[in-house]
Amino acid sequence: MSNSSIIETKNHIFRQNLTIGKGSIDPAVKVANGEFLWGLVDSLENDLIYDHWLYEHLDFDIPIQCADGRTNWIIGGSAIGGTTSVVIADALGGRKYYNDEINAKEHAKLVFDFLISKGFTIGGHIDDQAKNPNCGCGGEDRLCSTDSGVVSILGFLSDNGDHVRHFLEGLRNSISGKNLGIKISDEQHSLIINNAKELKKRSSRNSAYSTGGVDFSEAMEDKNAKIETLHGQHAEVALVIDLRQGIALNRAEIMSRYGNHLQAFYLNIASLQFAADQMHEDEQDKDLAFKSSL
């Protein structure tokens, strides 16, 4: 994802551009191609900030849905990869279930089993255009990608850890403009980046952690997860980061309202914190798991 907006406002709308990422989902390209004007993006941003009817109340839950803007479901918390976000947080953080003798599918099953044992539903999505070893979820497919010209998520994090940390710690509240107060300690930062580098090295050997998104989607299928099949091309022009508990963005309404020309990514931070709290008992372990999931 490149240059998608994080919605911020302080008596007016302004954009905090996500410039640290790599990808092809970029509203500027579509504006340059004449697909729509910036005014339409401004309209969507205004709706995302001020139209409370775009948001649904639901039971507070762990991430079950991906942040993908194409979803028609509203069933639980949203994060990149759905419940896979909890698996990756474990691999990058405290490693309660991860070890270098298991692959992503085996790791995911261990995490999913634990969450299911606590009464939670797990979930995510696939894509009707994806071909093995991909499943259609960018967060899963590109985690350890070795495709030519594609920057893996682990590779980007390994090489740009300081920039990612600076970006996260600079996020502000969409209403007051105040800093959100996300602080990643030097110890946490060092551990997460070193774990990312170690996972990346595994991806370049025969004992790769993940060979593609199907590792995670198959683990979900084995655990009877809620898996949505998404359709069509990405049209996200904004990312909504929501700190509220038990809230979900109605992305189907956005697509209906804007004729599938515009979509919005949606990440519920509170669901990530809730998942971290369920995974661990120690407060320091909870905090590390949460920071590793961001």
Coordinates of N, CA, C and O in Angstrom, one line a residue, residues 71-151:
T71 N -14.6 -6.3 1.9 CA -15.5 -7.2 2.6 C -16.9 -6.8 2.7 O -17.2 -5.6 2.8
N72 N -17.8 -7.7 2.7 CA -19.2 -7.5 2.9 C -19.7 -7.9 4.3 O -20.8 -7.7 4.7
W73 N -18.8 -8.5 5.1 CA -19.1 -9.0 6.4 C -18.9 -8.0 7.5 O -18.1 -7.1 7.4
I74 N -19.7 -8.1 8.6 CA -19.4 -7.4 9.8 C -19.7 -8.4 10.9 O -20.8 -8.6 11.4
I75 N -18.6 -9.1 11.3 CA -18.7 -10.2 12.2 C -17.8 -10.1 13.4 O -17.9 -10.9 14.4
G76 N -16.8 -9.2 13.4 CA -15.9 -9.2 14.5 C -14.8 -8.1 14.3 O -14.9 -7.3 13.4
G77 N -13.8 -8.2 15.1 CA -12.7 -7.3 15.0 C -12.0 -7.4 13.6 O -11.9 -8.4 13.0
S78 N -11.3 -6.3 13.2 CA -10.6 -6.3 11.9 C -9.2 -5.9 12.1 O -8.8 -5.0 12.8
A79 N -8.3 -6.7 11.4 CA -6.9 -6.5 11.4 C -6.3 -7.2 10.2 O -7.0 -8.0 9.6
I80 N -5.1 -6.8 9.8 CA -4.5 -7.5 8.6 C -4.5 -9.0 8.8 O -3.8 -9.5 9.7
G81 N -5.1 -9.7 7.9 CA -5.1 -11.1 7.9 C -6.2 -11.7 8.9 O -6.2 -12.9 9.1
G82 N -7.0 -10.9 9.5 CA -7.9 -11.4 10.5 C -7.2 -12.0 11.7 O -6.3 -11.4 12.2
T83 N -7.5 -13.2 12.0 CA -6.9 -13.9 13.2 C -5.5 -14.2 13.0 O -4.7 -14.4 13.9
T84 N -5.0 -14.2 11.7 CA -3.6 -14.4 11.4 C -2.8 -13.3 12.1 O -1.6 -13.6 12.4
S85 N -3.3 -12.2 12.3 CA -2.6 -11.1 12.9 C -2.1 -11.5 14.3 O -1.0 -11.1 14.7
V86 N -2.8 -12.4 15.0 CA -2.4 -12.9 16.3 C -1.2 -13.8 16.2 O -0.3 -13.9 17.0
V87 N -1.3 -14.6 15.1 CA -0.2 -15.6 14.8 C 1.1 -14.8 14.6 O 2.2 -15.1 15.1
I88 N 1.1 -13.8 13.7 CA 2.3 -13.0 13.3 C 2.8 -12.3 14.6 O 4.0 -12.1 14.7
A89 N 1.9 -11.8 15.4 CA 2.3 -11.1 16.6 C 3.1 -12.0 17.5 O 4.1 -11.6 18.1
D90 N 2.7 -13.3 17.5 CA 3.4 -14.3 18.3 C 4.8 -14.5 17.7 O 5.8 -14.7 18.5
A91 N 4.9 -14.6 16.4 CA 6.1 -14.9 15.8 C 7.1 -13.7 15.9 O 8.3 -13.9 16.0
L92 N 6.6 -12.5 15.9 CA 7.4 -11.3 16.0 C 7.7 -10.9 17.5 O 8.7 -10.2 17.7
G93 N 6.9 -11.3 18.4 CA 7.0 -10.9 19.8 C 7.5 -12.0 20.7 O 8.6 -12.5 20.6
G94 N 6.7 -12.3 21.7 CA 7.1 -13.2 22.8 C 7.2 -14.7 22.4 O 7.8 -15.4 23.2
R95 N 6.7 -15.1 21.3 CA 6.8 -16.5 20.8 C 6.4 -17.5 21.8 O 7.1 -18.4 22.2
K96 N 5.1 -17.3 22.3 CA 4.5 -18.3 23.2 C 4.4 -19.7 22.5 O 4.5 -20.7 23.1
Y97 N 4.0 -19.7 21.2 CA 3.8 -20.9 20.5 C 4.8 -21.1 19.3 O 4.9 -22.2 18.8
Y98 N 5.5 -20.1 18.9 CA 6.5 -20.2 17.8 C 7.8 -20.8 18.2 O 8.3 -20.6 19.3
N99 N 8.4 -21.6 17.3 CA 9.8 -22.0 17.4 C 10.2 -22.3 16.0 O 9.4 -22.5 15.1
D100 N 11.5 -22.3 15.8 CA 12.1 -22.4 14.4 C 12.0 -23.8 13.9 O 12.5 -24.1 12.8
E101 N 11.4 -24.7 14.6 CA 11.2 -26.1 14.0 C 9.8 -26.3 13.4 O 9.6 -27.3 12.7
I102 N 9.0 -25.3 13.5 CA 7.6 -25.4 12.9 C 7.4 -24.3 11.8 O 8.1 -23.3 11.8
N103 N 6.5 -24.6 10.9 CA 6.2 -23.6 9.8 C 5.0 -22.8 10.2 O 4.4 -23.0 11.2
A104 N 4.6 -21.9 9.3 CA 3.5 -21.0 9.5 C 2.2 -21.8 9.8 O 1.4 -21.4 10.6
K105 N 1.9 -22.8 9.0 CA 0.7 -23.6 9.1 C 0.6 -24.2 10.5 O -0.4 -24.2 11.2
E106 N 1.7 -24.9 10.9 CA 1.7 -25.5 12.2 C 1.6 -24.5 13.3 O 0.9 -24.7 14.3
H107 N 2.3 -23.4 13.2 CA 2.3 -22.3 14.2 C 0.8 -21.8 14.3 O 0.3 -21.6 15.4
A108 N 0.2 -21.5 13.1 CA -1.1 -20.9 13.2 C -2.1 -21.9 13.9 O -3.0 -21.4 14.6
K109 N -2.0 -23.2 13.6 CA -2.9 -24.1 14.2 C -2.8 -24.1 15.8 O -3.8 -24.2 16.5
L110 N -1.6 -23.9 16.3 CA -1.4 -23.9 17.7 C -2.0 -22.6 18.3 O -2.7 -22.7 19.3
V111 N -1.8 -21.5 17.7 CA -2.5 -20.3 18.1 C -4.0 -20.4 18.0 O -4.7 -20.0 18.9
F112 N -4.5 -20.9 16.9 CA -5.9 -21.0 16.7 C -6.5 -21.9 17.7 O -7.6 -21.7 18.3
D113 N -5.9 -23.0 18.0 CA -6.4 -24.0 19.0 C -6.5 -23.3 20.4 O -7.5 -23.5 21.1
F114 N -5.6 -22.5 20.7 CA -5.6 -21.8 22.0 C -6.8 -20.9 22.0 O -7.6 -20.8 23.0
L115 N -7.0 -20.1 21.0 CA -8.1 -19.1 21.0 C -9.4 -19.8 20.9 O -10.4 -19.4 21.6
I116 N -9.5 -20.9 20.2 CA -10.8 -21.7 20.1 C -11.1 -22.3 21.5 O -12.3 -22.3 21.9
S117 N -10.0 -22.7 22.2 CA -10.3 -23.3 23.5 C -10.8 -22.3 24.5 O -11.4 -22.6 25.5
K118 N -10.6 -21.0 24.2 CA -11.1 -19.9 25.1 C -12.5 -19.4 24.6 O -13.0 -18.5 25.1
G119 N -13.0 -20.1 23.6 CA -14.4 -19.8 23.1 C -14.5 -18.8 22.0 O -15.6 -18.4 21.6
F120 N -13.3 -18.5 21.4 CA -13.3 -17.5 20.3 C -13.5 -18.1 18.9 O -13.1 -19.3 18.7
T121 N -14.1 -17.4 18.0 CA -14.2 -17.8 16.6 C -13.0 -17.2 15.9 O -12.5 -16.1 16.3
I122 N -12.4 -17.9 14.9 CA -11.3 -17.4 14.2 C -11.8 -17.1 12.7 O -12.8 -17.7 12.3
G123 N -11.1 -16.3 12.0 CA -11.5 -16.0 10.6 C -10.5 -15.2 9.8 O -9.6 -14.7 10.4
G124 N -10.8 -15.1 8.5 CA -10.0 -14.3 7.6 C -10.7 -14.3 6.2 O -11.9 -14.5 6.1
H125 N -9.9 -14.2 5.2 CA -10.5 -14.3 3.9 C -9.5 -14.9 2.8 O -8.3 -15.0 3.1
I126 N -10.1 -15.3 1.7 CA -9.4 -15.6 0.5 C -9.8 -14.8 -0.6 O -10.7 -13.9 -0.4
D127 N -9.3 -15.0 -1.8 CA -9.7 -14.2 -3.0 C -9.9 -15.1 -4.1 O -9.2 -16.1 -4.4
D128 N -11.0 -14.8 -4.9 CA -11.4 -15.7 -6.0 C -10.4 -15.7 -7.2 O -10.5 -16.5 -8.1
Q129 N -9.4 -14.7 -7.1 CA -8.4 -14.6 -8.2 C -7.1 -15.2 -7.8 O -6.1 -15.2 -8.6
A130 N -6.9 -15.6 -6.5 CA -5.6 -16.1 -6.0 C -5.3 -17.4 -6.6 O -6.2 -18.3 -6.8
K131 N -4.0 -17.7 -6.8 CA -3.5 -18.9 -7.2 C -2.4 -19.4 -6.2 O -1.6 -18.7 -5.8
N132 N -2.5 -20.7 -5.9 CA -1.5 -21.3 -5.0 C -0.1 -20.9 -5.4 O 0.2 -21.0 -6.6
P133 N 0.8 -20.5 -4.5 CA 0.6 -20.7 -3.0 C 0.0 -19.5 -2.3 O 0.0 -19.4 -1.1
N134 N -0.6 -18.5 -3.1 CA -1.2 -17.4 -2.6 C -2.7 -17.7 -2.2 O -3.3 -18.6 -2.8
C135 N -3.2 -16.9 -1.3 CA -4.6 -17.1 -0.9 C -5.5 -15.9 -1.2 O -6.7 -16.0 -1.2
G136 N -4.8 -14.8 -1.5 CA -5.5 -13.6 -1.8 C -5.5 -12.5 -0.8 O -6.0 -11.4 -1.0
C137 N -4.9 -12.8 0.4 CA -4.8 -11.8 1.4 C -3.3 -11.3 1.4 O -2.4 -12.1 1.6
G138 N -3.2 -10.0 1.1 CA -1.9 -9.5 0.9 C -1.0 -9.6 2.1 O 0.2 -9.8 2.0
G139 N -1.6 -9.5 3.3 CA -0.8 -9.6 4.5 C -0.2 -11.0 4.7 O 0.9 -11.1 5.3
E140 N -0.9 -12.0 4.2 CA -0.4 -13.3 4.3 C 0.5 -13.7 3.1 O 1.6 -14.3 3.3
D141 N 0.1 -13.3 1.9 CA 0.8 -13.7 0.7 C 2.2 -13.0 0.7 O 3.2 -13.6 0.2
R142 N 2.3 -11.8 1.1 CA 3.5 -11.0 1.0 C 4.4 -11.1 2.3 O 5.4 -10.4 2.4
L143 N 3.9 -11.8 3.3 CA 4.7 -11.9 4.5 C 6.1 -12.3 4.3 O 7.1 -11.7 4.7
C144 N 6.3 -13.4 3.5 CA 7.7 -13.9 3.2 C 7.9 -14.0 1.7 O 8.7 -14.8 1.3
S145 N 7.2 -13.2 1.0 CA 7.3 -13.4 -0.5 C 8.7 -13.3 -1.0 O 9.5 -12.5 -0.6
T146 N 9.0 -14.2 -1.9 CA 10.3 -14.2 -2.6 C 10.1 -13.9 -4.1 O 11.0 -14.1 -4.9
D147 N 8.9 -13.5 -4.5 CA 8.6 -13.2 -5.9 C 9.5 -12.0 -6.4 O 9.7 -11.0 -5.6
S148 N 9.9 -12.1 -7.6 CA 10.8 -11.0 -8.1 C 10.0 -9.7 -8.2 O 8.9 -9.6 -8.6
G149 N 10.6 -8.7 -7.7 CA 10.0 -7.3 -7.7 C 9.0 -7.1 -6.6 O 8.5 -6.0 -6.4
V150 N 8.8 -8.1 -5.7 CA 7.9 -7.9 -4.6 C 8.7 -7.9 -3.3 O 9.5 -8.7 -3.0
V151 N 8.4 -6.8 -2.5 CA 9.1 -6.6 -1.2 C 8.3 -7.3 -0.2 O 7.1 -7.1 0.0

